[in-house]
PDB file of C-alpha atoms in Angstrom:
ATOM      1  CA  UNK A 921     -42.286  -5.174  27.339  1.00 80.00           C
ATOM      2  CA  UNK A 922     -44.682  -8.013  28.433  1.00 77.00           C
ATOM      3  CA  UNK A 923     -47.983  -6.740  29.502  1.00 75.00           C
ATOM      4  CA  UNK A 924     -49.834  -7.341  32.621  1.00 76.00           C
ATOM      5  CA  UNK A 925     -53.330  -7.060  31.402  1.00 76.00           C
ATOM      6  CA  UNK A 926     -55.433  -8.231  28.418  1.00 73.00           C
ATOM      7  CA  UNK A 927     -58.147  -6.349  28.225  1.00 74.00           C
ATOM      8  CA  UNK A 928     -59.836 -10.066  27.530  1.00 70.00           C
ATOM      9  CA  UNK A 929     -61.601  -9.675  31.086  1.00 71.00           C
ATOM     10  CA  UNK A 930     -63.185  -6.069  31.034  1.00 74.00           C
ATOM     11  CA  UNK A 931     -66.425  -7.559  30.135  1.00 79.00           C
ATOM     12  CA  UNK A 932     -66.652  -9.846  32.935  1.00 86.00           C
ATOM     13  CA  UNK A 933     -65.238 -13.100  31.222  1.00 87.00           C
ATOM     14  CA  UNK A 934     -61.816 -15.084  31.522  1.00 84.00           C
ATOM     15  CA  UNK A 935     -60.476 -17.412  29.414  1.00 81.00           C
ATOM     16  CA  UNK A 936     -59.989 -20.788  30.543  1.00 79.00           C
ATOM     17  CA  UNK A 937     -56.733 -22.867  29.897  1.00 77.00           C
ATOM     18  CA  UNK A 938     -59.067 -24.374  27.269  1.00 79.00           C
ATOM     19  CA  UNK A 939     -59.720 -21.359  25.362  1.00 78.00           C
ATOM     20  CA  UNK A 940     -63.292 -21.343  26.293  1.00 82.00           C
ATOM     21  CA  UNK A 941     -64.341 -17.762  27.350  1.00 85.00           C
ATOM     22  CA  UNK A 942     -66.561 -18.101  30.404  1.00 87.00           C
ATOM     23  CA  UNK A 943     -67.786 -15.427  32.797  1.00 84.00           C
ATOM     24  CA  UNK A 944     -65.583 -14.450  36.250  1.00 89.00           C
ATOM     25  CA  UNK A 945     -67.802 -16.187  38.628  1.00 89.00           C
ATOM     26  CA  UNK A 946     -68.131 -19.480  36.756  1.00 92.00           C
ATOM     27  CA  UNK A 947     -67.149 -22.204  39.373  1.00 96.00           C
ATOM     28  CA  UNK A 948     -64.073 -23.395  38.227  1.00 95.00           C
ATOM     29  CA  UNK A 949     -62.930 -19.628  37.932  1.00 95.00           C
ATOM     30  CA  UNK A 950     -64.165 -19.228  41.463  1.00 97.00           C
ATOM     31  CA  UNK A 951     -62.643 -22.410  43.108  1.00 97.00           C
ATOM     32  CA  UNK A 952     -59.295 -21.404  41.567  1.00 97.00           C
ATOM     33  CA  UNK A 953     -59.274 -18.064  43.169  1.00 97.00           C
ATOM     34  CA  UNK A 954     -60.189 -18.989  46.531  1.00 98.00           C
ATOM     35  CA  UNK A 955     -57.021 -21.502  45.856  1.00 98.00           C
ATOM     36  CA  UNK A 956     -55.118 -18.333  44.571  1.00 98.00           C
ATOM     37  CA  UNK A 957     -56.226 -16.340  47.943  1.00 98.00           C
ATOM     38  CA  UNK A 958     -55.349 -19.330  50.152  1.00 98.00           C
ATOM     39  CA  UNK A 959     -52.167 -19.301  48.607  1.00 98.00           C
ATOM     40  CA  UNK A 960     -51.547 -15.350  48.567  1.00 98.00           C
ATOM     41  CA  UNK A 961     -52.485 -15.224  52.466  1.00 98.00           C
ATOM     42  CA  UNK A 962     -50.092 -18.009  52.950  1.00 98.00           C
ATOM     43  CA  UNK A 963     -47.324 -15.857  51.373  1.00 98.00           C
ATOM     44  CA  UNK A 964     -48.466 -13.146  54.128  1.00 98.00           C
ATOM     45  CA  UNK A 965     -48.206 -15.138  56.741  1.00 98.00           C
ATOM     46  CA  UNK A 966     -44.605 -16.344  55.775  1.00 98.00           C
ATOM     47  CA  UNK A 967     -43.795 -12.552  55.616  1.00 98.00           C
ATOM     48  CA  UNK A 968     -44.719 -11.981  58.892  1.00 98.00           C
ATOM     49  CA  UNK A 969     -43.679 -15.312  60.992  1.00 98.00           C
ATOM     50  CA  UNK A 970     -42.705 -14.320  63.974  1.00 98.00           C
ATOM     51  CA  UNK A 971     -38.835 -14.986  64.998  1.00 98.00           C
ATOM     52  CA  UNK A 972     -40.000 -18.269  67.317  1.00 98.00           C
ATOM     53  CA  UNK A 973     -41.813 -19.548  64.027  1.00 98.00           C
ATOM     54  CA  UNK A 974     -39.223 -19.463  61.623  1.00 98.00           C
ATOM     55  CA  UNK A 975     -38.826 -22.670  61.522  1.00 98.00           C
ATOM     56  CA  UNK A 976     -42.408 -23.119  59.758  1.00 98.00           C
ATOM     57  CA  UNK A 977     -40.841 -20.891  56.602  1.00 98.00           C
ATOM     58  CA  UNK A 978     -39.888 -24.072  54.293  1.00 98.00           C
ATOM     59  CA  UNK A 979     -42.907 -26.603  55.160  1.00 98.00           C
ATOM     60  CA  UNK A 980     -45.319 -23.112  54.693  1.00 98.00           C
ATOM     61  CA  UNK A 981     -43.358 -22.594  51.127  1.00 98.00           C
ATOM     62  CA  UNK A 982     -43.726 -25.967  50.356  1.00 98.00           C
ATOM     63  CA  UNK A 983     -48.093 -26.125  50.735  1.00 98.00           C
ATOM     64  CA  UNK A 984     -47.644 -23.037  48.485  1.00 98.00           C
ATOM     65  CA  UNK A 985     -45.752 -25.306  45.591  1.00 98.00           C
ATOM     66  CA  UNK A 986     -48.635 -27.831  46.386  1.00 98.00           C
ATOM     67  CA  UNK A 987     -51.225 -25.403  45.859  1.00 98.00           C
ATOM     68  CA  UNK A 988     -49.997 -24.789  41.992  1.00 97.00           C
ATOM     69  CA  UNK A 989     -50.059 -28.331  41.710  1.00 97.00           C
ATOM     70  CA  UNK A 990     -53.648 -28.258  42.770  1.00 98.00           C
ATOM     71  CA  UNK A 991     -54.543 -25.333  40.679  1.00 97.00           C
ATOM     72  CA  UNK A 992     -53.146 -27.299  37.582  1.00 96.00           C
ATOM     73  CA  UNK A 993     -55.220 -30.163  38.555  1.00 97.00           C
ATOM     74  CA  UNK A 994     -58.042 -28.714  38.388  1.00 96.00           C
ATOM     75  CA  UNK A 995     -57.362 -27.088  34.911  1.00 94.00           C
ATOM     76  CA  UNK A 996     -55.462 -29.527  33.097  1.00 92.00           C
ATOM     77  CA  UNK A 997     -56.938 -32.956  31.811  1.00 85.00           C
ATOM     78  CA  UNK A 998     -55.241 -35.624  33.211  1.00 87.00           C
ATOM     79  CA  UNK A 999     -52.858 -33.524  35.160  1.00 91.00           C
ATOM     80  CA  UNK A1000     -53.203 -35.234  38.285  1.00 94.00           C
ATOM     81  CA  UNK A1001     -50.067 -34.121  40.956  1.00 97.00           C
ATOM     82  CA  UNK A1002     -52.010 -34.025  43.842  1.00 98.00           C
ATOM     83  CA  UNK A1003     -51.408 -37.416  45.575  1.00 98.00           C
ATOM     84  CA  UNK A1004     -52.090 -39.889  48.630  1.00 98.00           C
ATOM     85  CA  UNK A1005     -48.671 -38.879  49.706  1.00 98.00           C
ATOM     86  CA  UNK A1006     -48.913 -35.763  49.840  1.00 98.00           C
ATOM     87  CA  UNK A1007     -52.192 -35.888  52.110  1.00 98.00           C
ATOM     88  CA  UNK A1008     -50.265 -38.577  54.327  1.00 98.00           C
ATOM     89  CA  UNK A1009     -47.328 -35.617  54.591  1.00 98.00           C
ATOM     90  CA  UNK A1010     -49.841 -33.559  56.277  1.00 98.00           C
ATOM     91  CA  UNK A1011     -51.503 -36.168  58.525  1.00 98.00           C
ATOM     92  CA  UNK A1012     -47.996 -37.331  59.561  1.00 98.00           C
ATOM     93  CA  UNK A1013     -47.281 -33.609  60.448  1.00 98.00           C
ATOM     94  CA  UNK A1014     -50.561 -33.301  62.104  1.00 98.00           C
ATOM     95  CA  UNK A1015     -49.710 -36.235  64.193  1.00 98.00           C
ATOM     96  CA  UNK A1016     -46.290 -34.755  64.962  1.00 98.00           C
ATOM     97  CA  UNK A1017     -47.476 -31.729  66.400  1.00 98.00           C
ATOM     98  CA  UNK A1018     -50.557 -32.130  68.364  1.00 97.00           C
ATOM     99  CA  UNK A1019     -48.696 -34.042  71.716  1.00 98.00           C
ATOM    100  CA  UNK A1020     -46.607 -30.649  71.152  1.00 97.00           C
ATOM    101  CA  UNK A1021     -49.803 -28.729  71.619  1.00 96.00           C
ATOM    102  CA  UNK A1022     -52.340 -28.242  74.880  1.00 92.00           C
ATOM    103  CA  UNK A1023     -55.117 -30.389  75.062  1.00 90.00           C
ATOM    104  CA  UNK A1024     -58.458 -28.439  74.474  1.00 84.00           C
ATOM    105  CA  UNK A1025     -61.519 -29.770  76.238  1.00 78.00           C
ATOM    106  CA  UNK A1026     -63.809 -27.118  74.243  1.00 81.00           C
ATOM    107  CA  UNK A1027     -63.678 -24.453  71.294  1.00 87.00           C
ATOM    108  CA  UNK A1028     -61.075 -21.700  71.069  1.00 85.00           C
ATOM    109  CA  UNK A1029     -61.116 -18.422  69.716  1.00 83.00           C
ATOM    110  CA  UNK A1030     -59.093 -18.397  66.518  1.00 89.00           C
ATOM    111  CA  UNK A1031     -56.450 -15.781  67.512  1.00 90.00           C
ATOM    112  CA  UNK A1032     -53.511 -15.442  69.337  1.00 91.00           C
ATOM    113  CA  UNK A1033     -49.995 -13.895  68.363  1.00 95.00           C
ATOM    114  CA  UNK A1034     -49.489 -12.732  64.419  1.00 97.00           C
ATOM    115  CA  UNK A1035     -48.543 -16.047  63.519  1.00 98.00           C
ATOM    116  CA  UNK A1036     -50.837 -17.991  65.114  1.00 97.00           C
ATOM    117  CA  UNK A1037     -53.538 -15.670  64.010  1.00 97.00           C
ATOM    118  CA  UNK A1038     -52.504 -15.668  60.728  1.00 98.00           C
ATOM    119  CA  UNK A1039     -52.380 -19.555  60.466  1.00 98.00           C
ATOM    120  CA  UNK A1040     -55.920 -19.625  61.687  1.00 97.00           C
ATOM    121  CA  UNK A1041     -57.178 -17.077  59.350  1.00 98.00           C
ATOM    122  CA  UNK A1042     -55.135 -19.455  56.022  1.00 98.00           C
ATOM    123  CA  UNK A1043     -57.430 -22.339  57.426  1.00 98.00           C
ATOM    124  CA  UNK A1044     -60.432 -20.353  57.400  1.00 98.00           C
ATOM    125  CA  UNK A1045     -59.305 -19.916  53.745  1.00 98.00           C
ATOM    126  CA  UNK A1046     -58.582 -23.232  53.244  1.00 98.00           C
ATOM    127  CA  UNK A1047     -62.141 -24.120  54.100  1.00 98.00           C
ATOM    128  CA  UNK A1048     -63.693 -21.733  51.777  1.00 98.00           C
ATOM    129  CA  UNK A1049     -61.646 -23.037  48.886  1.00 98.00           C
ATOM    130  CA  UNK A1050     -62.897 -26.660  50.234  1.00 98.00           C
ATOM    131  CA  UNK A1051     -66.297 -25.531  49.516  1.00 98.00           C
ATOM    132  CA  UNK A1052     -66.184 -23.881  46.105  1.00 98.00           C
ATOM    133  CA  UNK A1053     -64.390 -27.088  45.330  1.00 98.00           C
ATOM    134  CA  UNK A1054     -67.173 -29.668  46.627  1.00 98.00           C
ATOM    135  CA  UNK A1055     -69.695 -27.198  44.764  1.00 98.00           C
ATOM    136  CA  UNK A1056     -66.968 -27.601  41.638  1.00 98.00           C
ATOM    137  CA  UNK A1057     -67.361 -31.404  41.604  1.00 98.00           C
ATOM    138  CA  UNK A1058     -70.739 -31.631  42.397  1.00 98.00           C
ATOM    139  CA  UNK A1059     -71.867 -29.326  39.490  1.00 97.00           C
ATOM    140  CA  UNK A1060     -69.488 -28.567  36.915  1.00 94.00           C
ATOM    141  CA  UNK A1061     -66.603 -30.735  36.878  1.00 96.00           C
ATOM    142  CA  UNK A1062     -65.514 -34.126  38.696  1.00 96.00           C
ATOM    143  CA  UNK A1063     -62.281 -33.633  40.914  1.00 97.00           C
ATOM    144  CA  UNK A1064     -59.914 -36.350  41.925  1.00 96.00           C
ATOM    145  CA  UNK A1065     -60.646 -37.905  45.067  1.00 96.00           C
ATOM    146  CA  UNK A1066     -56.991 -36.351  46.599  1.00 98.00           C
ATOM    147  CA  UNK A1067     -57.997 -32.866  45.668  1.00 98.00           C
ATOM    148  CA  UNK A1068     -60.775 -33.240  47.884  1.00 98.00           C
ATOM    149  CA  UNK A1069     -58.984 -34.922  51.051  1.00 98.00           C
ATOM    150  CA  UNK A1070     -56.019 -32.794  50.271  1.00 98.00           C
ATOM    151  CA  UNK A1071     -57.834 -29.532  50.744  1.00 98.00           C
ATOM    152  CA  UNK A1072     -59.608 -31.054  53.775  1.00 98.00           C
ATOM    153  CA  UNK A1073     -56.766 -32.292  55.462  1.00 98.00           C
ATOM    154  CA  UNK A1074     -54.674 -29.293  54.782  1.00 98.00           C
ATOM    155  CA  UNK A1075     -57.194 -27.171  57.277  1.00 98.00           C
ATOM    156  CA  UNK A1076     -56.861 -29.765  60.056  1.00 98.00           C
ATOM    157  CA  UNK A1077     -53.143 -28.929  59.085  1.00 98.00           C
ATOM    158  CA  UNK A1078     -53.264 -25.531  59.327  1.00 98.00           C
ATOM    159  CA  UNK A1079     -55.851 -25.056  62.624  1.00 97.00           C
ATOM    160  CA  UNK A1080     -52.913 -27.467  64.183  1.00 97.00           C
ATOM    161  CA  UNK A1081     -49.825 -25.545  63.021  1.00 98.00           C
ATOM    162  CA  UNK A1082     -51.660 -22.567  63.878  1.00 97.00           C
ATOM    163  CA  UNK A1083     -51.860 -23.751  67.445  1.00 96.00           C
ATOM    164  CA  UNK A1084     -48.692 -25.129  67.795  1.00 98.00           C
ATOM    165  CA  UNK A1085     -47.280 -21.089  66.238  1.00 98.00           C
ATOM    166  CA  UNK A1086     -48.681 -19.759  69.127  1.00 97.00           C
ATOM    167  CA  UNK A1087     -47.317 -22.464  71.463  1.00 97.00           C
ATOM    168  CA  UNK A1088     -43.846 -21.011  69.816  1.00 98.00           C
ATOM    169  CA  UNK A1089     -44.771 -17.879  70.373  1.00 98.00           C
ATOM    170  CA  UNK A1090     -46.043 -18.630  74.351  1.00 96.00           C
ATOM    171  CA  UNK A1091     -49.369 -17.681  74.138  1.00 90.00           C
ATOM    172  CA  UNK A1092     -52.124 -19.232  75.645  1.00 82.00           C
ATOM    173  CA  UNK A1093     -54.942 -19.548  74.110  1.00 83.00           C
ATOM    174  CA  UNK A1094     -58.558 -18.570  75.305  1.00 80.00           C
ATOM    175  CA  UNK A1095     -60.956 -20.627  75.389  1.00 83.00           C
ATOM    176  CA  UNK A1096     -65.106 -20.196  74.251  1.00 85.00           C
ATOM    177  CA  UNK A1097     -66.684 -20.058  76.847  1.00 78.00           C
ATOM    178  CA  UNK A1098     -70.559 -18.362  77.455  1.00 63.00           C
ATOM    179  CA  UNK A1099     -70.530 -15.348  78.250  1.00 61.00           C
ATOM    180  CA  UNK A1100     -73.359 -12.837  79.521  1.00 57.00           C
ATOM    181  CA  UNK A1101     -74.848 -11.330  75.854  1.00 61.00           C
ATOM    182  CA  UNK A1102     -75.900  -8.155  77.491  1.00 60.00           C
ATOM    183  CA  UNK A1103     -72.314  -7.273  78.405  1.00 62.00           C
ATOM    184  CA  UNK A1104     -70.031  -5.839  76.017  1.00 65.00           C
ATOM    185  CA  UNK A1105     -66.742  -6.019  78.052  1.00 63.00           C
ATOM    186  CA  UNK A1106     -66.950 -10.080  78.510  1.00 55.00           C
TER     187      UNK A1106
END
């Protein structure tokens, strides 16, 4: 029977691919879990897509694939599967969607129906893991130039998609707006 756990980690190290025991919040560690989370929360989303947003299953399935590819980037020397391509894929599908979307002339809250929530809450993800990456090349270890963009553009991707779920789905969304700070009920 293949074992699940180690026992390697019960100290509060990991090994890396390398070999090299390091502790559980060293950067790389920590950039390659919030990867690991973004794409976990992507498989809940997928598990919960509403019937109008079925449609988003494959392209969803396929960031996950992408997101392995990423994660072996980052660990691998010279692995390097992360590409211009792929970050043109999501600005072309950016580009298709948003004239399939409402205009917004100022902040919205991040919300809506389960799938549209759900795609907002994967980009709020997506820009955590964008930041323990940026601290990953700034201090520990230099990342390609399409990890970066990729992990950028794939939050534009996902705030957009989000949006256009709930357009699916026929919610509207609400808008920011100010609101009175001494009332609770808005």
């Amino acid at each position: 029977m293949l074992k699940i756990y180690t026992k390697v980690g019960d100290q509060g190290f990991t090994k890396q691919v390398t070999g090299k025991m390091v502790p559980k919040c060293d950067l790389q560690i920590e950039a390659l879990g919030n990867v690991d989370e973004l794409q976990s929360y992507l498989g809940v989303t997928i598990a919960n897509l509403s019937p109008n947003c079925e449609e988003l299953k494959p392209e969803l399935e396929n960031i996950q694939r992408q997101l392995y590819q990423l994660q072996a980037d980052i660990v691998v020397k010279r692995h390097n599967e992360i590409n211009s391509e792929m970050i043109n894929a999501l600005e072309k599908r950016i580009n298709e969607l948003t004239p399939k979307i409402p205009t917004i002339p100022e902040f919205i809250l991040p919300g809506g129906k389960a799938t549209g929530a759900n795609l907002q809450y994967a980009r709020t993800l997506a820009r955590r893991t964008e930041r323990s990456l940026v601290n990953l090349n700034l201090n520990e270890q230099k990342l390609s130039e399409n990890i970066l963009e990729y992990i950028n553009r794939l939050s534009d991707y996902l705030f957009i998609l989000g949006r256009y779920a709930n357009v699916l789905d026929n919610y509207t969304e609400v808008k920011s707006k100010k609101h009175d700070p001494n009332r609770i009920n808005g």
